[in-house]
Amino acid sequence: MGELQQLTADELNRENQELRYRLEKAEELIEAVRTGAVDALAIQGADGPRIFTLEGADQSYRTLIEQMSEGAMLLGQDGTILYCNACLAGWLDRALEEVIGGSFELFIPADSLPYWHTLLSRGWQGKAKGELPVRARNGSLLPLSLAMNVLAFQDIPVLAVIATDLSARQEIRAIQARVAAQNEVIASTNEELGRQQAARVAVEQAAAETSRTLEGIPQIAWTADAQGVTTYLNHRWFDFTGPDNHHSLPEQWQEYIHPADIAATDARWQHCLRTREAFEVEYRFRNHAGQYRWMLGRALPSRDEQGRLLQWIGTCTDIHEHKLALERVDQAQRQLQENNEQLTRANVDLDNFIYTASHDLKAPISNIEGLMHNLLLELPAPQQEGGTVAQIMDMMQDSVDRFKRTIEHLTEVTKLQKEHSHLVAAVDLERLITEVRLDLGPLMEATAAAVEVDVRECSTISFAEKNLRSIIYNLLSNALKYRSPTRMPQVRIWCRPEGDYAVLRVRDNGLGLNLSHDGPKLFAMFQRLHDHVEGSGIGLYMVKKIVENAGGRIVVESQVGVGSTFSVYFRR
């Protein structure tokens, strides 16, 4: 009391004037904020609400935020809109002074408020994103994508929110849905017309509704009465035939349809009119450029509730490119069939030639061999035992023997070409390899070869045993014959399952091959890459043919001076 008593009347008067001045300033600021003349933020603090004007904010950033096509706003901790730009206010169809200072929840539908609270909570914890509908003044909902981030404004945290309109995305989805729905419009129109009354007014109403619907589909659409007379064509037909089409509706089809398709189309149409079956036919129509294009015509009968036929509703779909593609495929298939027939005839002719040649050559070779033996009997004994004559006779006998082996191999090739399948059985692979090693016993002893076998993971292979023996025999004998003269031959045979195949591999340390040079000739008939070893050059050709005829393949890896590995893939 003593201090109050010490205040003079003048001091009280000055203090009163100061308070009145501050009140007037506050009222002016509030009026400016209310009318939008000055942007401001009202932030709740410990001492009550505090108002911060944005007059001092950077003009460039303010202009950017006001002119951007996204909505922007600042929220207080209680959800109050401290600031929003014109874009967001425009979406809500409200003035800025109606938005700023209010709660954002006022614009959110009730069923979306729980999600908004969750999203708001996540936003205050750092950053958050979500999608939410807001309600405009006229009650319409606008889908928004919200991105939130906490900012410090004059040392007080506020929540900055950027909003993006998702209406365009939903419009695209709506268009896609409408396009999908249009594909069923014929059936739905038929169902709708089936519920109409039999009276003439009801029929006309149904026809009008049908025409409005058919105008929205991308195909040519048409209707005809119960007698088959055309009653309606949508604008797609006139886009196709041209703007100068002045023919009456019943004359449209006869005028533009291809002359070659008229008879079949009319016969099918008359049949459907009698039986009320669904109409479907492929025909050609002339467009405004004078070109004929293939169309797929379809129509369904529309009936009333009593089952009486009201009209036919049909479409024409352009299938010209599809038709041409089918024709190209048919032509390619015919060409392929002709090529296959030519190849088959060529193979048959080749087989016959090889068989005939090998058969016809046997007799002359046998005669030559017999004459050689008779010649030996006529020669004196000294000439038979040694000398040049004996050497020449031995060379001739070797040539005859090679010729006979070649003829035998040609016969085998002919059989192989004709026998694409043999009796397939589960063959004991280790047993078969052992038998082949016994057959090659003299060669193995002569070369002192070491052969390692490991086929435990593929103990059996489903294959024709005769053909499998031939494969193993040729690969193992080649590994021994084409050994390196500088080291003892070592051969490893093993088998492993790999996917859909059982893979048998034969690896040697022999001479090796230059695959970049000799690879194309390796599996060719009568090709020999090493002339110092006896052979006809038919073995690997037969191996490859046997494997490929059974649906497998053979692969070789080789390096000159190191050795080769042959991998045979058998289908499991």
Coordinates of C-alpha atoms in Angstrom, one line a residue:
M1 CA 0.0 0.0 0.0
G2 CA 2.8 2.3 0.8
E3 CA 4.3 2.0 -2.7
L4 CA 0.9 2.6 -4.3
Q5 CA 0.4 5.6 -2.2
Q6 CA 3.7 6.9 -3.4
L7 CA 2.6 6.9 -7.0
T8 CA 1.5 10.4 -7.9
A9 CA -1.6 11.1 -10.0
D10 CA 0.6 12.2 -12.9
E11 CA 2.5 8.9 -12.9
L12 CA -0.8 6.9 -12.8
N13 CA -2.0 9.0 -15.7
R14 CA 1.1 8.4 -17.8
E15 CA 0.9 4.6 -17.1
N16 CA -2.7 4.6 -18.1
Q17 CA -1.9 6.4 -21.4
E18 CA 0.9 3.9 -22.1
L19 CA -1.4 1.0 -21.6
R20 CA -4.1 2.6 -23.8
Y21 CA -1.5 3.2 -26.6
R22 CA -0.3 -0.4 -26.5
L23 CA -4.0 -1.6 -26.6
E24 CA -4.6 0.6 -29.7
K25 CA -1.5 -0.9 -31.4
A26 CA -2.7 -4.4 -30.5
E27 CA -6.1 -3.7 -31.9
E28 CA -4.6 -2.3 -35.1
L29 CA -2.4 -5.4 -35.5
I30 CA -5.3 -7.7 -34.8
E31 CA -7.4 -5.9 -37.4
A32 CA -4.6 -6.1 -39.9
V33 CA -4.1 -9.8 -39.3
R34 CA -7.9 -10.4 -39.5
T35 CA -8.2 -8.6 -42.9
G36 CA -5.0 -10.2 -44.3
A37 CA -3.1 -7.0 -44.6
V38 CA -0.4 -8.4 -42.4
D39 CA 0.5 -12.1 -41.9
A40 CA 1.1 -13.1 -38.4
L41 CA 1.6 -16.2 -36.2
A42 CA -0.2 -16.6 -32.8
I43 CA 1.8 -19.0 -30.7
Q44 CA 0.7 -20.1 -27.3
G45 CA 3.4 -19.6 -24.7
A46 CA 3.7 -19.9 -20.9
D47 CA 2.5 -16.3 -20.4
G48 CA -0.4 -16.6 -22.8
P49 CA -0.7 -16.3 -26.6
R50 CA 2.1 -14.4 -28.4
I51 CA 1.5 -12.8 -31.9
F52 CA 4.4 -12.6 -34.3
T53 CA 4.0 -10.7 -37.5
L54 CA 5.7 -11.8 -40.7
E55 CA 6.4 -8.4 -42.0
G56 CA 10.1 -8.9 -41.4
A57 CA 10.2 -12.3 -43.2
D58 CA 12.3 -12.7 -46.3
Q59 CA 10.1 -11.4 -49.2
S60 CA 11.5 -13.9 -51.7
Y61 CA 10.5 -16.9 -49.5
R62 CA 7.1 -15.4 -48.8
T63 CA 6.5 -14.9 -52.5
L64 CA 7.6 -18.5 -53.2
I65 CA 5.3 -20.0 -50.6
E66 CA 2.3 -17.8 -51.7
Q67 CA 2.8 -18.7 -55.4
M68 CA 3.6 -22.4 -55.2
S69 CA 1.0 -24.9 -56.5
E70 CA 1.1 -26.9 -53.2
G71 CA -0.6 -25.9 -50.0
A72 CA 1.5 -24.8 -47.0
M73 CA 0.7 -24.1 -43.4
L74 CA 2.2 -23.8 -39.9
L75 CA 0.5 -25.5 -36.9
G76 CA 0.8 -24.8 -33.2
Q77 CA 1.1 -27.6 -30.7
D78 CA -2.6 -27.6 -30.1
G79 CA -3.4 -27.9 -33.9
T80 CA -4.2 -24.3 -34.4
I81 CA -3.4 -23.0 -37.9
L82 CA -0.8 -20.2 -37.4
Y83 CA -0.3 -19.6 -41.1
C84 CA -1.5 -20.9 -44.4
N85 CA -0.9 -19.8 -48.0
A86 CA -3.4 -18.8 -50.5
C87 CA -3.3 -22.2 -52.4
L88 CA -4.5 -24.2 -49.3
A89 CA -7.2 -21.6 -48.5
G90 CA -8.3 -21.8 -52.1
W91 CA -8.6 -25.6 -51.9
L92 CA -10.8 -25.2 -48.8
D93 CA -12.8 -22.5 -50.6
R94 CA -12.3 -20.0 -47.8
A95 CA -10.7 -16.7 -47.2
L96 CA -7.3 -16.6 -45.3
E97 CA -8.8 -14.9 -42.3
E98 CA -11.3 -17.8 -42.0
V99 CA -8.5 -20.4 -42.0
I100 CA -5.7 -18.7 -40.0
G101 CA -6.3 -19.0 -36.3
G102 CA -8.7 -21.9 -36.5
S103 CA -8.2 -25.6 -36.0
F104 CA -7.3 -27.8 -38.9
E105 CA -9.5 -30.5 -37.5
L106 CA -12.6 -28.4 -38.6
F107 CA -11.8 -29.3 -42.2
I108 CA -11.2 -33.1 -41.6
P109 CA -14.1 -35.6 -41.9
A110 CA -15.0 -37.2 -38.6
D111 CA -14.0 -40.7 -39.7
S112 CA -10.5 -39.5 -40.6
L113 CA -9.8 -37.7 -37.2
P114 CA -8.2 -40.7 -35.5
Y115 CA -5.7 -41.0 -38.4
W116 CA -5.1 -37.3 -38.3
H117 CA -4.2 -37.4 -34.6
T118 CA -1.8 -40.3 -35.2
L119 CA -0.2 -38.4 -38.1
L120 CA 0.0 -35.2 -36.1
S121 CA 1.7 -37.1 -33.2
R122 CA 4.3 -38.6 -35.6
G123 CA 4.9 -35.2 -37.1
W124 CA 5.7 -33.6 -33.8
Q125 CA 8.2 -36.4 -33.2
G126 CA 10.2 -35.5 -36.3
K127 CA 9.0 -36.0 -39.8
A128 CA 5.8 -37.7 -41.1
K129 CA 4.0 -38.3 -44.3
G130 CA 0.4 -39.4 -45.0
E131 CA -2.7 -39.0 -47.1
L132 CA -5.9 -37.4 -45.8
P133 CA -9.2 -36.0 -47.2
V134 CA -10.3 -32.4 -46.3
R135 CA -13.7 -30.9 -46.7
A136 CA -14.2 -27.7 -48.7
R137 CA -17.0 -25.2 -48.0
N138 CA -19.4 -26.9 -50.5
G139 CA -19.0 -30.2 -48.7
S140 CA -16.8 -31.9 -51.3
L141 CA -13.8 -33.9 -50.2
L142 CA -10.3 -33.1 -51.5
P143 CA -7.6 -35.8 -51.1
L144 CA -4.3 -34.4 -49.9
S145 CA -0.8 -35.8 -49.4
L146 CA 0.7 -34.2 -46.3
A147 CA 4.4 -33.9 -45.5
M148 CA 5.3 -32.7 -41.9
N149 CA 8.4 -31.3 -40.3
V150 CA 9.1 -29.6 -37.0
L151 CA 10.6 -26.1 -37.3
A152 CA 11.7 -23.6 -34.6
F153 CA 10.0 -20.1 -35.0
Q154 CA 11.5 -17.5 -32.7
D155 CA 12.6 -20.3 -30.4
I156 CA 9.1 -21.8 -30.3
P157 CA 8.5 -25.2 -32.1
V158 CA 5.9 -25.1 -34.9
L159 CA 4.8 -27.9 -37.3
A160 CA 5.4 -27.0 -41.0
V161 CA 3.0 -28.9 -43.4
I162 CA 3.2 -29.1 -47.2
A163 CA 0.0 -30.4 -48.8
T164 CA -0.3 -31.9 -52.4
D165 CA -3.6 -32.3 -54.2
L166 CA -4.1 -36.0 -55.1
S167 CA -7.3 -35.4 -57.2
A168 CA -5.5 -35.9 -60.5
R169 CA -4.3 -39.3 -59.4
Q170 CA -7.8 -40.3 -58.4
E171 CA -9.2 -38.9 -61.6
I172 CA -6.8 -41.2 -63.5
R173 CA -8.0 -44.1 -61.5
A174 CA -11.6 -43.1 -62.1
I175 CA -10.9 -43.0 -65.8
Q176 CA -9.3 -46.4 -65.7
A177 CA -12.3 -47.7 -63.9
R178 CA -14.7 -46.2 -66.4
V179 CA -12.7 -47.7 -69.3
A180 CA -12.9 -51.1 -67.7
A181 CA -16.6 -50.7 -67.1
Q182 CA -17.1 -49.7 -70.7
N183 CA -15.9 -53.2 -71.8
E184 CA -19.0 -54.6 -70.1
V185 CA -21.4 -52.0 -71.4
I186 CA -23.0 -54.3 -74.0
A187 CA -23.9 -56.9 -71.4
S188 CA -25.0 -54.3 -68.9
T189 CA -27.1 -52.5 -71.5
N190 CA -28.7 -55.7 -72.5
E191 CA -29.6 -56.4 -68.8
E192 CA -30.9 -52.8 -68.4
L193 CA -33.1 -53.1 -71.5
G194 CA -34.4 -56.5 -70.2
R195 CA -36.0 -54.6 -67.3
Q196 CA -37.8 -52.1 -69.5
Q197 CA -41.5 -52.3 -70.1
A198 CA -42.9 -53.6 -73.4
A199 CA -44.6 -50.4 -74.2
R200 CA -43.3 -48.1 -77.0
V201 CA -42.4 -45.3 -74.6
A202 CA -40.3 -47.7 -72.5
V203 CA -38.6 -49.0 -75.7
E204 CA -37.8 -45.5 -76.8
Q205 CA -36.4 -44.6 -73.3
A206 CA -34.2 -47.7 -73.4
A207 CA -33.0 -46.9 -76.9
A208 CA -32.1 -43.3 -75.8
E209 CA -30.3 -44.6 -72.8
T210 CA -28.4 -47.1 -75.0
S211 CA -27.3 -44.5 -77.5
R212 CA -25.9 -42.3 -74.7
T213 CA -24.0 -45.2 -73.3
L214 CA -22.7 -46.5 -76.6
E215 CA -21.4 -43.0 -77.5
G216 CA -18.8 -43.4 -74.7
I217 CA -17.2 -46.6 -75.8
P218 CA -14.1 -46.7 -78.1
Q219 CA -15.6 -49.2 -80.6
I220 CA -18.1 -48.7 -83.3
A221 CA -21.5 -49.4 -81.8
W222 CA -24.9 -50.0 -83.4
T223 CA -28.4 -51.2 -82.7
A224 CA -31.0 -52.9 -84.9
D225 CA -34.6 -53.7 -84.3
A226 CA -36.1 -57.1 -84.1
Q227 CA -36.3 -57.4 -87.9
G228 CA -32.6 -56.6 -88.2
V229 CA -33.0 -53.0 -89.6
T230 CA -30.3 -50.6 -88.3
T231 CA -31.7 -48.0 -85.9
Y232 CA -28.6 -46.4 -84.5
L233 CA -24.8 -45.9 -85.2
N234 CA -22.5 -44.1 -82.8
H235 CA -20.2 -41.4 -83.9
R236 CA -17.2 -43.8 -84.1
W237 CA -18.8 -45.2 -87.3
F238 CA -18.9 -41.8 -88.9
D239 CA -15.4 -41.1 -87.8
F240 CA -14.4 -44.3 -89.6
T241 CA -16.4 -43.8 -92.8
G242 CA -15.9 -40.0 -93.1
P243 CA -17.9 -36.8 -92.5
D244 CA -19.4 -36.9 -96.0
N245 CA -21.4 -40.1 -95.2
H246 CA -25.0 -39.1 -96.2
H247 CA -26.4 -42.6 -96.5
S248 CA -29.5 -43.6 -94.5
L249 CA -28.9 -45.9 -91.5
P250 CA -30.2 -49.1 -93.1
E251 CA -27.9 -48.5 -96.1
Q252 CA -24.7 -48.1 -94.2
W253 CA -23.6 -51.7 -94.1
Q254 CA -24.3 -52.6 -97.7
E255 CA -22.4 -49.5 -98.9
Y256 CA -19.2 -49.9 -97.0
I257 CA -18.8 -53.7 -96.5
H258 CA -16.3 -55.5 -98.8
P259 CA -18.1 -57.2 -101.7
A260 CA -16.5 -60.5 -101.0
D261 CA -17.8 -60.5 -97.4
I262 CA -21.4 -59.6 -98.1
A263 CA -22.8 -63.1 -98.8
A264 CA -21.3 -64.8 -95.7
T265 CA -22.2 -61.9 -93.4
D266 CA -25.8 -61.7 -94.6
A267 CA -26.3 -65.4 -94.3
R268 CA -25.0 -65.4 -90.7
W269 CA -27.1 -62.3 -89.8
Q270 CA -30.3 -63.9 -91.2
H271 CA -29.5 -67.1 -89.2
C272 CA -29.1 -65.1 -86.0
L273 CA -32.4 -63.2 -86.6
R274 CA -34.2 -66.5 -86.9
T275 CA -32.6 -68.3 -84.0
R276 CA -31.8 -65.3 -81.7
E277 CA -28.3 -66.6 -81.4
A278 CA -25.4 -64.2 -80.6
F279 CA -24.0 -62.7 -83.8
E280 CA -20.3 -62.9 -84.4
V281 CA -18.5 -62.5 -87.7
E282 CA -15.2 -61.1 -89.2
Y283 CA -15.6 -58.8 -92.2
R284 CA -14.0 -55.8 -93.9
F285 CA -15.2 -52.3 -94.1
R286 CA -14.0 -49.4 -96.2
N287 CA -12.8 -46.3 -94.3
H288 CA -12.9 -42.7 -95.4
A289 CA -9.5 -43.2 -97.1
G290 CA -10.9 -45.9 -99.3
Q291 CA -9.0 -48.7 -97.5
Y292 CA -10.6 -51.9 -96.2
R293 CA -9.9 -52.9 -92.7
W294 CA -10.9 -56.1 -90.8
M295 CA -13.5 -55.8 -88.1
L296 CA -14.8 -58.2 -85.5
G297 CA -18.6 -57.8 -85.4
R298 CA -20.6 -58.9 -82.4
A299 CA -24.2 -58.4 -81.3
L300 CA -26.5 -59.7 -78.6
P301 CA -30.3 -59.7 -78.6
S302 CA -31.9 -57.5 -75.9
R303 CA -35.2 -58.7 -74.4
D304 CA -37.8 -57.3 -72.1
E305 CA -39.0 -58.8 -68.8
Q306 CA -41.4 -61.1 -70.7
G307 CA -38.6 -62.3 -72.9
R308 CA -39.7 -60.5 -76.1
L309 CA -36.9 -59.3 -78.4
L310 CA -36.6 -55.5 -78.2
Q311 CA -33.5 -54.9 -80.3
W312 CA -30.0 -56.0 -81.2
I313 CA -27.0 -54.2 -79.6
G314 CA -23.7 -54.7 -81.4
T315 CA -20.1 -53.5 -81.8
C316 CA -17.4 -53.5 -84.4
T317 CA -13.8 -53.8 -83.2
D318 CA -10.9 -53.1 -85.4
I319 CA -8.7 -56.3 -85.7
H320 CA -6.9 -55.4 -88.9
E321 CA -3.4 -55.5 -87.4
H322 CA -4.2 -58.7 -85.5
K323 CA -5.5 -60.3 -88.7
L324 CA -2.4 -59.3 -90.7
A325 CA -0.2 -60.7 -87.9
L326 CA -2.1 -64.0 -88.0
E327 CA -1.7 -64.2 -91.8
R328 CA 2.1 -63.5 -91.4
V329 CA 2.3 -66.3 -88.8
D330 CA 0.4 -68.7 -91.0
Q331 CA 2.6 -67.8 -94.0
A332 CA 5.7 -68.4 -91.8
Q333 CA 4.4 -71.7 -90.6
R334 CA 3.6 -72.8 -94.1
Q335 CA 7.1 -71.8 -95.2
L336 CA 8.6 -73.6 -92.2
Q337 CA 6.5 -76.7 -93.0
E338 CA 7.7 -76.6 -96.6
N339 CA 11.3 -76.2 -95.5
N340 CA 10.9 -79.1 -93.1
E341 CA 9.5 -81.2 -95.8
Q342 CA 12.4 -80.3 -98.1
L343 CA 14.9 -81.1 -95.4
T344 CA 13.1 -84.4 -94.7
R345 CA 13.3 -85.3 -98.4
A346 CA 16.9 -84.3 -98.5
N347 CA 17.7 -86.4 -95.4
V348 CA 15.9 -89.4 -96.9
D349 CA 17.7 -88.9 -100.2
L350 CA 21.0 -88.6 -98.4
D351 CA 20.3 -91.7 -96.3
N352 CA 19.4 -93.6 -99.4
F353 CA 22.5 -92.4 -101.2
I354 CA 24.8 -93.4 -98.3
Y355 CA 23.1 -96.7 -97.9
T356 CA 23.2 -97.4 -101.7
A357 CA 26.8 -96.2 -102.0
S358 CA 28.0 -98.2 -99.0
H359 CA 26.1 -101.3 -100.3
D360 CA 27.4 -100.9 -103.9
L361 CA 31.0 -100.4 -102.8
K362 CA 31.1 -103.5 -100.7
A363 CA 31.2 -105.8 -103.7
P364 CA 34.1 -104.0 -105.6
I365 CA 36.1 -103.8 -102.4
S366 CA 35.6 -107.5 -101.7
N367 CA 36.6 -108.3 -105.3
I368 CA 39.8 -106.1 -104.9
E369 CA 40.6 -107.9 -101.7
G370 CA 40.1 -111.3 -103.3
L371 CA 42.2 -110.3 -106.3
M372 CA 45.0 -109.2 -103.9
H373 CA 44.9 -112.6 -102.2
N374 CA 45.0 -114.4 -105.6
L375 CA 47.9 -112.1 -106.7
L376 CA 49.8 -113.1 -103.5
L377 CA 49.3 -116.8 -104.4
E378 CA 50.7 -116.2 -107.9
L379 CA 53.8 -114.3 -106.7
P380 CA 57.0 -116.3 -105.9
A381 CA 57.6 -117.0 -102.3
P382 CA 60.7 -114.7 -102.0
Q383 CA 58.7 -111.8 -103.2
Q384 CA 55.8 -112.6 -100.7
E385 CA 58.1 -112.6 -97.7
G386 CA 59.9 -109.3 -98.1
G387 CA 60.9 -106.6 -100.5
T388 CA 59.1 -103.8 -102.2
V389 CA 56.3 -106.0 -103.5
A390 CA 55.4 -107.2 -100.0
Q391 CA 55.4 -103.6 -98.7
I392 CA 53.1 -102.5 -101.5
M393 CA 50.8 -105.4 -100.9
D394 CA 50.6 -104.5 -97.2
M395 CA 49.9 -100.9 -98.0
M396 CA 47.1 -101.9 -100.4
Q397 CA 45.6 -104.2 -97.7
D398 CA 45.7 -101.3 -95.2
S399 CA 43.9 -99.1 -97.7
V400 CA 41.3 -101.8 -98.3
D401 CA 40.8 -102.2 -94.6
R402 CA 40.3 -98.5 -94.1
F403 CA 37.9 -98.4 -97.0
K404 CA 35.9 -101.2 -95.4
R405 CA 35.8 -99.5 -92.0
T406 CA 34.6 -96.2 -93.7
I407 CA 31.8 -98.1 -95.4
E408 CA 30.9 -99.7 -92.0
H409 CA 30.8 -96.2 -90.4
L410 CA 28.6 -94.9 -93.2
T411 CA 26.2 -97.7 -92.5
E412 CA 26.3 -96.8 -88.8
V413 CA 25.6 -93.2 -89.6
T414 CA 22.6 -94.2 -91.8
K415 CA 21.2 -96.3 -89.0
L416 CA 21.8 -93.4 -86.5
Q417 CA 19.9 -91.0 -88.8
K418 CA 16.9 -93.3 -88.9
E419 CA 16.9 -94.4 -85.3
H420 CA 15.9 -91.4 -83.2
S421 CA 14.8 -93.4 -80.2
H422 CA 15.9 -96.7 -78.7
L423 CA 14.6 -98.6 -75.7
V424 CA 15.5 -96.3 -72.7
A425 CA 16.3 -98.0 -69.4
A426 CA 18.2 -97.2 -66.2
V427 CA 21.8 -98.2 -67.1
D428 CA 24.4 -99.0 -64.4
L429 CA 27.0 -96.4 -65.3
E430 CA 29.9 -97.9 -63.4
R431 CA 29.3 -101.3 -64.8
L432 CA 29.1 -100.0 -68.3
I433 CA 32.4 -98.0 -67.9
T434 CA 34.1 -101.2 -66.6
E435 CA 32.9 -103.2 -69.7
V436 CA 34.3 -100.4 -72.0
R437 CA 37.6 -100.5 -70.2
L438 CA 37.8 -104.2 -70.7
D439 CA 37.1 -103.7 -74.4
L440 CA 39.9 -101.2 -74.5
G441 CA 42.3 -103.3 -72.4
P442 CA 45.0 -103.8 -75.0
L443 CA 45.2 -100.0 -75.7
M444 CA 45.2 -99.2 -72.0
E445 CA 48.0 -101.7 -71.4
A446 CA 50.0 -100.4 -74.4
T447 CA 49.7 -96.8 -73.2
A448 CA 50.0 -97.6 -69.4
A449 CA 47.1 -95.2 -68.9
A450 CA 45.7 -94.4 -65.4
V451 CA 41.9 -94.1 -65.5
E452 CA 40.0 -92.7 -62.5
V453 CA 36.2 -93.2 -62.3
D454 CA 33.8 -91.5 -59.9
V455 CA 30.1 -91.9 -60.7
R456 CA 28.6 -92.3 -57.3
E457 CA 26.3 -89.3 -57.5
C458 CA 24.9 -90.6 -60.9
S459 CA 25.0 -94.3 -60.4
T460 CA 22.4 -94.8 -63.1
I461 CA 21.5 -92.9 -66.3
S462 CA 18.2 -93.3 -68.2
F463 CA 19.4 -93.9 -71.7
A464 CA 19.6 -96.5 -74.5
E465 CA 22.4 -98.8 -73.2
K466 CA 23.8 -99.4 -76.7
N467 CA 24.1 -95.7 -77.4
L468 CA 25.5 -94.9 -74.0
R469 CA 28.2 -97.6 -74.5
S470 CA 29.1 -96.0 -77.9
I471 CA 29.4 -92.5 -76.2
I472 CA 31.7 -93.8 -73.5
Y473 CA 33.8 -95.9 -75.8
N474 CA 34.5 -93.1 -78.3
L475 CA 35.4 -90.5 -75.6
L476 CA 37.6 -92.9 -73.6
S477 CA 39.3 -94.3 -76.7
N478 CA 40.0 -90.8 -78.1
A479 CA 41.5 -89.8 -74.7
L480 CA 44.0 -92.7 -75.0
K481 CA 44.7 -92.4 -78.8
Y482 CA 45.4 -88.7 -78.7
R483 CA 47.7 -88.8 -75.7
S484 CA 50.7 -86.6 -75.3
P485 CA 54.0 -88.4 -76.2
T486 CA 55.8 -86.5 -73.3
R487 CA 53.7 -87.8 -70.3
M488 CA 51.8 -90.8 -69.1
P489 CA 48.1 -90.6 -70.1
Q490 CA 45.7 -89.8 -67.2
V491 CA 42.0 -89.9 -67.7
R492 CA 39.3 -89.0 -65.2
I493 CA 35.6 -89.9 -65.7
W494 CA 33.0 -88.5 -63.3
C495 CA 29.3 -87.7 -63.3
R496 CA 27.3 -85.1 -61.3
P497 CA 23.6 -84.0 -61.3
E498 CA 23.2 -80.4 -62.5
G499 CA 19.6 -79.1 -62.6
D500 CA 17.6 -81.1 -65.2
Y501 CA 20.7 -82.9 -66.4
A502 CA 23.1 -85.6 -65.4
V503 CA 26.5 -84.5 -66.7
L504 CA 29.1 -87.1 -67.6
R505 CA 32.6 -85.6 -68.0
V506 CA 35.8 -87.2 -69.5
R507 CA 39.0 -85.3 -68.9
D508 CA 42.5 -86.2 -70.3
N509 CA 46.0 -84.7 -70.2
G510 CA 46.6 -85.3 -73.9
L511 CA 47.5 -83.2 -76.9
G512 CA 44.6 -80.8 -76.5
L513 CA 42.9 -78.7 -79.2
N514 CA 42.9 -75.1 -80.5
L515 CA 39.1 -74.6 -80.3
S516 CA 39.2 -71.1 -81.8
H517 CA 40.6 -72.7 -85.0
D518 CA 39.4 -76.4 -84.9
G519 CA 36.2 -76.0 -82.9
P520 CA 33.8 -75.8 -85.9
K521 CA 35.3 -79.0 -87.4
L522 CA 35.5 -81.0 -84.2
F523 CA 32.1 -82.8 -84.5
A524 CA 31.9 -82.7 -88.3
M525 CA 31.8 -86.0 -90.2
F526 CA 35.1 -87.4 -91.5
Q527 CA 37.1 -84.6 -89.9
R528 CA 40.4 -85.6 -88.2
L529 CA 42.4 -83.0 -86.4
H530 CA 45.5 -85.3 -85.7
D531 CA 46.7 -87.4 -88.7
H532 CA 49.2 -89.4 -86.8
V533 CA 46.5 -91.7 -85.3
E534 CA 44.4 -94.1 -87.2
G535 CA 40.7 -93.2 -87.5
S536 CA 37.8 -92.3 -89.8
G537 CA 36.7 -89.0 -88.2
I538 CA 33.2 -90.4 -87.6
G539 CA 33.3 -91.1 -83.8
L540 CA 32.6 -87.6 -82.3
Y541 CA 30.0 -86.9 -85.0
M542 CA 28.1 -90.0 -83.9
V543 CA 28.5 -89.1 -80.2
K544 CA 27.0 -85.6 -80.8
K545 CA 24.2 -87.0 -83.0
I546 CA 23.2 -89.6 -80.4
V547 CA 23.2 -87.1 -77.5
E548 CA 21.2 -84.4 -79.4
N549 CA 18.7 -87.0 -80.7
A550 CA 18.0 -87.7 -77.0
G551 CA 17.5 -84.1 -76.1
G552 CA 20.9 -83.5 -74.6
R553 CA 24.1 -81.7 -75.7
I554 CA 27.9 -82.1 -75.6
V555 CA 30.4 -79.4 -74.7
V556 CA 34.2 -79.5 -75.0
E557 CA 36.9 -77.5 -73.2
S558 CA 40.4 -77.8 -74.4
Q559 CA 43.9 -76.3 -74.3
V560 CA 46.8 -77.2 -76.6
G561 CA 49.4 -79.1 -74.7
V562 CA 47.3 -79.4 -71.5
G563 CA 44.4 -81.7 -72.4
S564 CA 40.6 -81.7 -73.1
T565 CA 37.4 -82.2 -71.1
F566 CA 34.2 -83.5 -72.8
S567 CA 30.9 -82.8 -70.9
V568 CA 27.9 -84.8 -72.0
Y569 CA 24.5 -83.5 -70.7
F570 CA 21.9 -86.3 -70.3
R571 CA 18.3 -85.3 -69.5
R572 CA 17.2 -86.7 -66.2

